[in-house]
Amino acid sequence: MAKIDLSGDEIISVDDPANSEDNKPIDDFSSLQGVIKSRFIKAEDSRLFDENRWLRAYRNYRGIYGSDMSFTEKEKSRVFVKITKTKVLAAFGQLIEVLFSSGKFPIGVEPTTIPDVDLYGYPGDGKEMAPGTTTSDLLRGLEDKYKNVNLAEGPSAQSPKNPQIEPAREAAANLEKLISDQLEETAAITVLRHVLFEMVLLGTGVLKGPFTDEKLLHSWDKDLETGESSYNPKIKTVPKLEAVSVWDFYPDPDATTIEDSDYVIQRHSLNRAQLRQLAGRPFFRKDAIAECLKMGANYEVRGFETSLLDRENVDSLQKNRYEIYEYWGTMDRYLAEEAGLEFDDDLEELDEVQINAWVCNGKILRLVFNPFTPDRIPYSICPYEINPYQFFGVGIPENMEDAQMVM
């Protein structure tokens, strides 16, 4: 029987059914929310060295002397020459110029030269080629578009002198237009700019997604008989991207890349209204959210936050916010099932499962299987300069720290 020592004098059995969720304290590491909390603590402790690097980079960028810098009584002038800020903004500007010079999100879709699958579709797409299929059938509607053009089957003998129509290339162009239109509606350029700035400043940018989201489109319909207009909003499914600050990103401390991470945890800071809004999102538990609201704010201010707020001399900083852990990664099947996750017959043999869980105040706000197929953690890590054998990268302020100190 597995047992866990919580406080040195208390032993709780993992197998004991009497230890129900209602009887367990918030820091009980034998429950799913307790395991997530313990993994967060481990990731937070292992990240302290990186936080110190980021703080030095931030201070050099802002031109702020840290608490480690002392002045004598005769030193009246404390000028800070901000060469770090100049270099950071220059590098950031160059990246923006290269990526967004065309004024749109830097993404393109091109047909492959030698396809690995059926040139005209895939098995099960409902468009199998029956005996007697003609060129017109293969062009999938392009025949009508170019009906006044004398088309010949096969590649042009005098290409590129004579133009040729490639259905795969036209399909790729249409897909690129669709993707670009969806990204423009979700402010993807603004999101990516934030990721690039933290990548240059702190050495690592974090991009989350893409997810599917619902966007409300305002629409009015006019009655032709009465001439009156009625409000008729429409819901449109769009992709969603999110820029995650490295200060809120806690990866598996034993991993060096996102691909070999067992889990990552994103820390959220929400006010009451934002926490209440989670109840309207899919698969969130309304009862658990209501209990968290009754329990009150639980946000714990970290040491680096006083520096980011330019309050170096503040010993204690209070924030009326709710601290939520968003967990992505593997979890023991027993703990997930105990927390209410339902398993299908084809998953009965699994010992571990990939889950997404939101935890606040010891309450599980959301618990679902990882929705991606194949399973993956939906974060992309962008280092400015790869730090060998480390998860987080190196930014410009760290590379020129000696030059800044000389100034």
Tab-separated table of C-alpha atoms in Angstrom:
chain	number	residue	atom	x	y	z
A	1	MET	CA	0.000	0.000	0.000
A	2	ALA	CA	1.595	3.287	-1.131
A	3	LYS	CA	1.774	6.020	1.503
A	4	ILE	CA	2.919	9.622	1.353
A	5	ASP	CA	4.412	11.586	4.234
A	6	LEU	CA	2.975	15.092	4.039
A	7	SER	CA	4.158	16.913	7.140
A	8	GLY	CA	6.438	14.525	8.979
A	9	ASP	CA	3.766	13.329	11.400
A	10	GLU	CA	0.861	12.614	9.074
A	11	ILE	CA	0.644	9.603	6.752
A	12	ILE	CA	-2.091	9.370	4.128
A	13	SER	CA	-2.636	6.202	2.163
A	14	VAL	CA	-3.129	6.543	-1.577
A	15	ASP	CA	-5.191	3.345	-1.698
A	16	ASP	CA	-7.460	4.146	1.223
A	17	PRO	CA	-10.968	4.864	-0.119
A	18	ALA	CA	-11.794	6.698	3.092
A	19	ASN	CA	-9.536	9.516	1.969
A	20	SER	CA	-12.119	11.053	-0.329
A	21	GLU	CA	-11.578	14.372	-2.054
A	22	ASP	CA	-13.757	16.159	0.478
A	23	ASN	CA	-11.559	14.947	3.368
A	24	LYS	CA	-8.214	15.803	1.760
A	25	PRO	CA	-6.409	19.062	2.449
A	26	ILE	CA	-5.413	21.313	-0.433
A	27	ASP	CA	-1.738	20.306	-0.226
A	28	ASP	CA	-2.466	16.558	-0.247
A	29	PHE	CA	-0.035	15.220	-2.829
A	30	SER	CA	-1.976	11.977	-3.220
A	31	SER	CA	-4.717	13.745	-5.206
A	32	LEU	CA	-4.517	15.020	-8.766
A	33	GLN	CA	-4.603	18.665	-7.751
A	34	GLY	CA	-1.941	17.935	-5.135
A	35	VAL	CA	0.345	16.308	-7.712
A	36	ILE	CA	-0.044	19.321	-9.990
A	37	LYS	CA	0.820	21.623	-7.080
A	38	SER	CA	3.914	19.589	-6.209
A	39	ARG	CA	5.094	19.573	-9.821
A	40	PHE	CA	4.595	23.325	-9.983
A	41	ILE	CA	6.730	23.802	-6.867
A	42	LYS	CA	9.461	21.629	-8.364
A	43	ALA	CA	9.399	23.549	-11.655
A	44	GLU	CA	9.379	26.878	-9.814
A	45	ASP	CA	12.391	25.991	-7.675
A	46	SER	CA	14.402	24.787	-10.674
A	47	ARG	CA	13.684	28.059	-12.522
A	48	LEU	CA	15.197	30.414	-9.929
A	49	PHE	CA	18.511	30.730	-11.776
A	50	ASP	CA	16.718	31.668	-14.993
A	51	GLU	CA	14.579	34.231	-13.143
A	52	ASN	CA	17.732	35.945	-11.901
A	53	ARG	CA	19.041	36.081	-15.475
A	54	TRP	CA	15.764	37.602	-16.688
A	55	LEU	CA	15.755	40.186	-13.891
A	56	ARG	CA	19.263	41.358	-14.783
A	57	ALA	CA	18.247	41.564	-18.444
A	58	TYR	CA	15.114	43.542	-17.580
A	59	ARG	CA	16.998	45.995	-15.339
A	60	ASN	CA	19.664	46.588	-17.985
A	61	TYR	CA	16.940	47.228	-20.562
A	62	ARG	CA	15.052	49.648	-18.301
A	63	GLY	CA	18.181	51.315	-16.960
A	64	ILE	CA	17.511	50.370	-13.336
A	65	TYR	CA	20.204	49.598	-10.799
A	66	GLY	CA	19.470	46.452	-8.826
A	67	SER	CA	19.859	45.936	-5.106
A	68	ASP	CA	23.270	44.369	-5.744
A	69	MET	CA	24.654	47.743	-6.909
A	70	SER	CA	25.917	50.009	-4.113
A	71	PHE	CA	27.173	53.593	-4.275
A	72	THR	CA	29.485	55.487	-1.977
A	73	GLU	CA	28.462	58.708	-0.274
A	74	LYS	CA	30.596	60.737	-2.693
A	75	GLU	CA	28.912	59.277	-5.779
A	76	LYS	CA	26.077	61.700	-6.362
A	77	SER	CA	25.435	60.962	-10.053
A	78	ARG	CA	23.871	57.643	-10.933
A	79	VAL	CA	23.592	57.915	-14.704
A	80	PHE	CA	22.674	54.697	-16.506
A	81	VAL	CA	23.717	54.581	-20.174
A	82	LYS	CA	21.029	52.473	-21.854
A	83	ILE	CA	23.008	50.789	-24.604
A	84	THR	CA	21.170	47.533	-23.854
A	85	LYS	CA	17.823	49.100	-24.704
A	86	THR	CA	19.214	50.439	-27.977
A	87	LYS	CA	20.458	47.001	-29.053
A	88	VAL	CA	17.289	45.201	-27.976
A	89	LEU	CA	15.006	47.555	-29.905
A	90	ALA	CA	17.284	47.389	-32.944
A	91	ALA	CA	17.179	43.585	-33.026
A	92	PHE	CA	13.436	43.565	-32.424
A	93	GLY	CA	12.913	46.042	-35.241
A	94	GLN	CA	14.959	43.948	-37.654
A	95	LEU	CA	12.934	40.835	-36.855
A	96	ILE	CA	9.666	42.710	-37.389
A	97	GLU	CA	10.938	44.100	-40.690
A	98	VAL	CA	11.913	40.660	-41.976
A	99	LEU	CA	8.790	38.815	-40.837
A	100	PHE	CA	6.115	41.445	-41.475
A	101	SER	CA	7.544	43.400	-44.401
A	102	SER	CA	4.621	42.192	-46.545
A	103	GLY	CA	2.098	43.390	-43.944
A	104	LYS	CA	0.699	39.937	-43.209
A	105	PHE	CA	1.434	36.945	-41.011
A	106	PRO	CA	4.570	35.112	-42.280
A	107	ILE	CA	3.032	31.869	-43.447
A	108	GLY	CA	2.857	30.173	-46.835
A	109	VAL	CA	1.399	26.999	-48.315
A	110	GLU	CA	3.144	25.313	-51.236
A	111	PRO	CA	2.342	22.026	-53.000
A	112	THR	CA	4.914	19.295	-52.544
A	113	THR	CA	6.971	18.354	-55.583
A	114	ILE	CA	6.528	14.617	-55.166
A	115	PRO	CA	3.427	13.826	-53.081
A	116	ASP	CA	3.562	10.835	-50.730
A	117	VAL	CA	-0.129	10.046	-51.191
A	118	ASP	CA	-2.664	9.947	-53.995
A	119	LEU	CA	-2.136	13.006	-56.214
A	120	TYR	CA	-5.872	13.663	-56.433
A	121	GLY	CA	-7.020	13.032	-52.892
A	122	TYR	CA	-6.723	10.513	-50.096
A	123	PRO	CA	-8.455	7.238	-49.213
A	124	GLY	CA	-11.854	7.841	-47.675
A	125	ASP	CA	-12.312	11.417	-48.920
A	126	GLY	CA	-15.394	10.348	-50.889
A	127	LYS	CA	-13.805	11.311	-54.206
A	128	GLU	CA	-12.431	7.988	-55.400
A	129	MET	CA	-11.652	7.815	-59.111
A	130	ALA	CA	-14.066	5.433	-60.813
A	131	PRO	CA	-13.296	3.671	-64.095
A	132	GLY	CA	-13.664	6.119	-66.972
A	133	THR	CA	-12.587	9.198	-64.962
A	134	THR	CA	-11.649	12.046	-67.309
A	135	THR	CA	-9.329	15.023	-67.084
A	136	SER	CA	-12.328	17.217	-66.386
A	137	ASP	CA	-13.112	15.147	-63.290
A	138	LEU	CA	-9.550	15.431	-62.028
A	139	LEU	CA	-9.493	19.196	-62.403
A	140	ARG	CA	-12.327	19.373	-59.839
A	141	GLY	CA	-14.126	22.394	-61.297
A	142	LEU	CA	-11.154	24.095	-62.888
A	143	GLU	CA	-12.402	22.885	-66.268
A	144	ASP	CA	-15.368	25.274	-65.978
A	145	LYS	CA	-13.139	28.107	-64.805
A	146	TYR	CA	-10.945	27.742	-67.882
A	147	LYS	CA	-13.608	26.473	-70.292
A	148	ASN	CA	-12.611	28.910	-73.054
A	149	VAL	CA	-8.967	27.879	-72.877
A	150	ASN	CA	-7.599	25.054	-74.974
A	151	LEU	CA	-6.293	22.771	-72.228
A	152	ALA	CA	-3.984	19.829	-72.826
A	153	GLU	CA	-3.270	17.095	-70.310
A	154	GLY	CA	0.213	16.848	-68.823
A	155	PRO	CA	3.048	19.357	-68.185
A	156	SER	CA	3.757	22.118	-70.661
A	157	ALA	CA	6.512	21.197	-73.116
A	158	GLN	CA	7.712	24.793	-73.279
A	159	SER	CA	7.280	25.773	-69.628
A	160	PRO	CA	7.515	28.511	-68.424
A	161	LYS	CA	6.949	30.056	-71.852
A	162	ASN	CA	3.542	28.418	-72.107
A	163	PRO	CA	1.460	28.705	-68.921
A	164	GLN	CA	0.167	25.594	-67.248
A	165	ILE	CA	-2.572	24.994	-64.670
A	166	GLU	CA	-1.669	23.011	-61.533
A	167	PRO	CA	-4.696	22.046	-59.418
A	168	ALA	CA	-2.480	21.370	-56.391
A	169	ARG	CA	-0.923	24.831	-56.599
A	170	GLU	CA	-4.314	26.512	-56.892
A	171	ALA	CA	-5.585	24.531	-53.902
A	172	ALA	CA	-2.490	25.582	-51.904
A	173	ALA	CA	-3.061	29.245	-52.816
A	174	ASN	CA	-6.696	29.070	-51.697
A	175	LEU	CA	-5.674	27.434	-48.413
A	176	GLU	CA	-3.050	30.129	-47.794
A	177	LYS	CA	-5.689	32.832	-48.314
A	178	LEU	CA	-8.023	31.119	-45.857
A	179	ILE	CA	-5.331	30.751	-43.184
A	180	SER	CA	-4.169	34.363	-43.612
A	181	ASP	CA	-7.744	35.642	-43.334
A	182	GLN	CA	-8.344	33.694	-40.126
A	183	LEU	CA	-5.057	34.855	-38.581
A	184	GLU	CA	-5.830	38.485	-39.373
A	185	GLU	CA	-9.156	38.204	-37.543
A	186	THR	CA	-7.436	36.879	-34.405
A	187	ALA	CA	-4.734	39.599	-34.125
A	188	ALA	CA	-2.027	37.004	-34.773
A	189	ILE	CA	0.518	39.664	-35.739
A	190	THR	CA	0.123	41.435	-32.372
A	191	VAL	CA	0.510	38.116	-30.549
A	192	LEU	CA	3.650	37.186	-32.465
A	193	ARG	CA	5.164	40.643	-31.868
A	194	HIS	CA	4.842	40.073	-28.115
A	195	VAL	CA	6.509	36.658	-28.437
A	196	LEU	CA	9.376	38.133	-30.466
A	197	PHE	CA	9.957	40.953	-27.975
A	198	GLU	CA	10.326	38.594	-25.005
A	199	MET	CA	12.495	36.355	-27.171
A	200	VAL	CA	14.935	39.222	-27.789
A	201	LEU	CA	14.772	40.673	-24.266
A	202	LEU	CA	14.695	37.553	-22.087
A	203	GLY	CA	16.012	34.969	-24.526
A	204	THR	CA	12.823	32.911	-24.899
A	205	GLY	CA	9.425	33.556	-26.439
A	206	VAL	CA	6.446	31.279	-25.817
A	207	LEU	CA	3.557	30.908	-28.272
A	208	LYS	CA	0.471	28.917	-27.278
A	209	GLY	CA	-1.942	27.296	-29.691
A	210	PRO	CA	-3.497	27.218	-32.129
A	211	PHE	CA	-6.896	26.479	-30.599
A	212	THR	CA	-10.370	26.861	-32.004
A	213	ASP	CA	-12.388	29.733	-30.608
A	214	GLU	CA	-15.781	31.284	-31.259
A	215	LYS	CA	-16.002	34.844	-32.498
A	216	LEU	CA	-19.195	36.894	-32.328
A	217	LEU	CA	-20.038	38.630	-35.597
A	218	HIS	CA	-22.486	41.527	-35.271
A	219	SER	CA	-25.121	41.421	-38.003
A	220	TRP	CA	-28.437	43.168	-38.681
A	221	ASP	CA	-31.169	41.853	-40.964
A	222	LYS	CA	-33.621	44.238	-42.616
A	223	ASP	CA	-37.248	43.252	-43.097
A	224	LEU	CA	-38.200	44.129	-46.685
A	225	GLU	CA	-41.877	44.581	-45.814
A	226	THR	CA	-41.630	46.737	-42.693
A	227	GLY	CA	-38.189	48.200	-43.291
A	228	GLU	CA	-37.187	47.476	-39.670
A	229	SER	CA	-33.760	46.081	-38.826
A	230	SER	CA	-33.274	43.289	-36.308
A	231	TYR	CA	-30.058	42.305	-34.570
A	232	ASN	CA	-29.022	38.797	-35.637
A	233	PRO	CA	-25.504	37.970	-34.387
A	234	LYS	CA	-23.589	35.048	-35.837
A	235	ILE	CA	-20.999	32.769	-34.291
A	236	LYS	CA	-17.893	31.996	-36.341
A	237	THR	CA	-15.236	29.426	-35.483
A	238	VAL	CA	-11.749	30.932	-35.731
A	239	PRO	CA	-8.237	29.900	-34.645
A	240	LYS	CA	-6.772	31.424	-31.507
A	241	LEU	CA	-3.141	32.109	-30.610
A	242	GLU	CA	-1.820	33.346	-27.278
A	243	ALA	CA	1.470	34.918	-26.265
A	244	VAL	CA	2.538	33.450	-22.919
A	245	SER	CA	5.077	35.342	-20.833
A	246	VAL	CA	8.039	33.277	-19.679
A	247	TRP	CA	7.362	34.608	-16.180
A	248	ASP	CA	4.148	32.538	-16.181
A	249	PHE	CA	5.578	29.464	-17.923
A	250	TYR	CA	6.866	26.545	-15.832
A	251	PRO	CA	8.187	23.586	-17.864
A	252	ASP	CA	9.314	20.164	-16.735
A	253	PRO	CA	12.645	20.860	-14.964
A	254	ASP	CA	14.189	17.672	-16.398
A	255	ALA	CA	13.472	18.651	-20.021
A	256	THR	CA	15.587	20.663	-22.447
A	257	THR	CA	12.952	20.976	-25.200
A	258	ILE	CA	9.176	21.096	-25.298
A	259	GLU	CA	9.143	17.767	-27.144
A	260	ASP	CA	10.722	15.821	-24.265
A	261	SER	CA	8.732	17.575	-21.521
A	262	ASP	CA	6.464	15.370	-19.421
A	263	TYR	CA	4.422	18.414	-18.497
A	264	VAL	CA	4.264	22.203	-18.498
A	265	ILE	CA	2.261	24.504	-16.231
A	266	GLN	CA	1.026	27.970	-17.094
A	267	ARG	CA	0.231	30.272	-14.186
A	268	HIS	CA	-2.788	32.537	-14.626
A	269	SER	CA	-3.675	35.642	-12.614
A	270	LEU	CA	-7.417	36.309	-12.922
A	271	ASN	CA	-9.789	38.714	-11.219
A	272	ARG	CA	-13.263	37.701	-10.072
A	273	ALA	CA	-14.937	38.606	-13.359
A	274	GLN	CA	-12.399	36.645	-15.411
A	275	LEU	CA	-12.713	33.612	-13.155
A	276	ARG	CA	-16.500	33.785	-13.379
A	277	GLN	CA	-16.300	33.902	-17.189
A	278	LEU	CA	-14.534	30.535	-17.230
A	279	ALA	CA	-17.860	28.926	-16.315
A	280	GLY	CA	-19.124	29.695	-19.816
A	281	ARG	CA	-16.248	27.921	-21.541
A	282	PRO	CA	-16.447	24.233	-22.558
A	283	PHE	CA	-15.824	21.546	-19.925
A	284	PHE	CA	-15.274	23.937	-17.014
A	285	ARG	CA	-16.936	22.890	-13.749
A	286	LYS	CA	-19.303	25.619	-12.626
A	287	ASP	CA	-19.629	24.278	-9.079
A	288	ALA	CA	-15.866	24.274	-8.546
A	289	ILE	CA	-15.584	27.831	-9.900
A	290	ALA	CA	-18.348	28.978	-7.548
A	291	GLU	CA	-16.516	27.406	-4.577
A	292	CYS	CA	-13.277	29.158	-5.539
A	293	LEU	CA	-15.069	32.489	-5.675
A	294	LYS	CA	-16.416	31.913	-2.167
A	295	MET	CA	-12.959	31.020	-0.853
A	296	GLY	CA	-11.550	34.362	-1.976
A	297	ALA	CA	-8.372	35.452	-3.728
A	298	ASN	CA	-5.365	33.167	-3.307
A	299	TYR	CA	-2.691	34.812	-5.447
A	300	GLU	CA	0.870	34.482	-4.131
A	301	VAL	CA	3.157	37.300	-5.228
A	302	ARG	CA	6.581	36.054	-6.359
A	303	GLY	CA	9.814	37.827	-5.547
A	304	PHE	CA	10.510	38.860	-9.130
A	305	GLU	CA	7.185	40.703	-9.390
A	306	THR	CA	8.308	43.527	-7.084
A	307	SER	CA	11.216	44.169	-9.456
A	308	LEU	CA	9.002	44.110	-12.543
A	309	LEU	CA	6.705	46.668	-10.886
A	310	ASP	CA	9.674	48.872	-9.936
A	311	ARG	CA	8.964	48.357	-6.246
A	312	GLU	CA	12.342	47.060	-5.100
A	313	ASN	CA	11.807	48.225	-1.510
A	314	VAL	CA	8.377	46.658	-1.027
A	315	ASP	CA	8.641	43.684	1.309
A	316	SER	CA	5.126	42.380	0.810
A	317	LEU	CA	2.891	43.016	-2.176
A	318	GLN	CA	-0.775	42.032	-2.088
A	319	LYS	CA	-2.787	41.263	-5.225
A	320	ASN	CA	-6.517	40.670	-5.188
A	321	ARG	CA	-6.318	37.944	-7.805
A	322	TYR	CA	-6.920	34.225	-8.193
A	323	GLU	CA	-3.918	32.054	-9.009
A	324	ILE	CA	-4.757	29.240	-11.432
A	325	TYR	CA	-2.496	26.485	-12.716
A	326	GLU	CA	-3.140	25.266	-16.253
A	327	TYR	CA	-1.542	21.834	-16.554
A	328	TRP	CA	-0.658	20.026	-19.786
A	329	GLY	CA	1.080	16.666	-19.649
A	330	THR	CA	1.037	13.108	-18.401
A	331	MET	CA	-0.835	11.999	-15.309
A	332	ASP	CA	-1.329	8.704	-13.527
A	333	ARG	CA	-4.509	7.039	-14.726
A	334	TYR	CA	-5.678	6.287	-11.183
A	335	LEU	CA	-5.457	9.947	-10.127
A	336	ALA	CA	-7.240	11.153	-13.273
A	337	GLU	CA	-10.023	8.617	-12.842
A	338	GLU	CA	-10.379	9.466	-9.161
A	339	ALA	CA	-10.755	13.138	-10.100
A	340	GLY	CA	-13.702	12.364	-12.372
A	341	LEU	CA	-12.160	11.723	-15.780
A	342	GLU	CA	-14.173	9.071	-17.610
A	343	PHE	CA	-12.324	6.431	-19.631
A	344	ASP	CA	-13.550	4.651	-22.750
A	345	ASP	CA	-13.068	0.940	-23.223
A	346	ASP	CA	-10.099	1.440	-25.550
A	347	LEU	CA	-8.249	3.366	-22.801
A	348	GLU	CA	-8.724	0.856	-19.985
A	349	GLU	CA	-5.214	-0.588	-20.377
A	350	LEU	CA	-3.382	2.728	-20.075
A	351	ASP	CA	-1.337	3.452	-16.946
A	352	GLU	CA	-0.756	7.106	-17.857
A	353	VAL	CA	-2.837	9.552	-19.864
A	354	GLN	CA	-2.280	12.977	-21.408
A	355	ILE	CA	-4.581	15.526	-19.787
A	356	ASN	CA	-5.354	19.208	-19.549
A	357	ALA	CA	-6.367	20.396	-16.075
A	358	TRP	CA	-7.060	23.784	-14.494
A	359	VAL	CA	-6.602	23.972	-10.714
A	360	CYS	CA	-7.359	26.803	-8.279
A	361	ASN	CA	-7.570	26.768	-4.470
A	362	GLY	CA	-7.225	22.997	-4.505
A	363	LYS	CA	-10.282	22.677	-6.758
A	364	ILE	CA	-10.269	21.148	-10.230
A	365	LEU	CA	-11.906	23.673	-12.538
A	366	ARG	CA	-11.415	21.657	-15.720
A	367	LEU	CA	-10.211	18.144	-16.478
A	368	VAL	CA	-10.185	16.665	-19.985
A	369	PHE	CA	-8.067	14.399	-22.137
A	370	ASN	CA	-5.482	16.147	-24.284
A	371	PRO	CA	-7.593	17.073	-27.344
A	372	PHE	CA	-4.709	16.970	-29.830
A	373	THR	CA	-4.070	13.935	-32.025
A	374	PRO	CA	-1.339	12.827	-31.742
A	375	ASP	CA	-0.888	13.998	-28.159
A	376	ARG	CA	1.253	17.106	-27.867
A	377	ILE	CA	1.791	20.003	-25.501
A	378	PRO	CA	0.402	23.079	-27.328
A	379	TYR	CA	3.293	25.460	-26.684
A	380	SER	CA	6.004	26.548	-29.123
A	381	ILE	CA	9.315	27.689	-27.609
A	382	CYS	CA	11.314	30.300	-29.543
A	383	PRO	CA	14.851	30.938	-28.180
A	384	TYR	CA	16.770	33.948	-29.501
A	385	GLU	CA	20.008	32.046	-29.007
A	386	ILE	CA	19.993	28.393	-28.019
A	387	ASN	CA	21.479	27.823	-24.586
A	388	PRO	CA	23.136	24.372	-24.876
A	389	TYR	CA	21.644	21.770	-22.557
A	390	GLN	CA	19.154	24.288	-21.133
A	391	PHE	CA	15.445	24.820	-21.786
A	392	PHE	CA	15.444	28.626	-21.836
A	393	GLY	CA	17.512	30.566	-24.364
A	394	VAL	CA	19.856	33.554	-24.130
A	395	GLY	CA	18.802	37.076	-25.115
A	396	ILE	CA	20.672	40.183	-26.182
A	397	PRO	CA	20.921	41.807	-22.686
A	398	GLU	CA	22.660	38.731	-21.306
A	399	ASN	CA	25.095	38.594	-24.231
A	400	MET	CA	26.112	42.225	-23.719
A	401	GLU	CA	25.960	42.300	-19.918
A	402	ASP	CA	29.709	42.935	-19.606
A	403	ALA	CA	29.551	45.855	-22.039
A	404	GLN	CA	26.659	47.373	-20.079
A	405	MET	CA	28.564	47.021	-16.815
A	406	VAL	CA	31.561	48.805	-18.335
A	407	MET	CA	29.313	51.685	-19.400
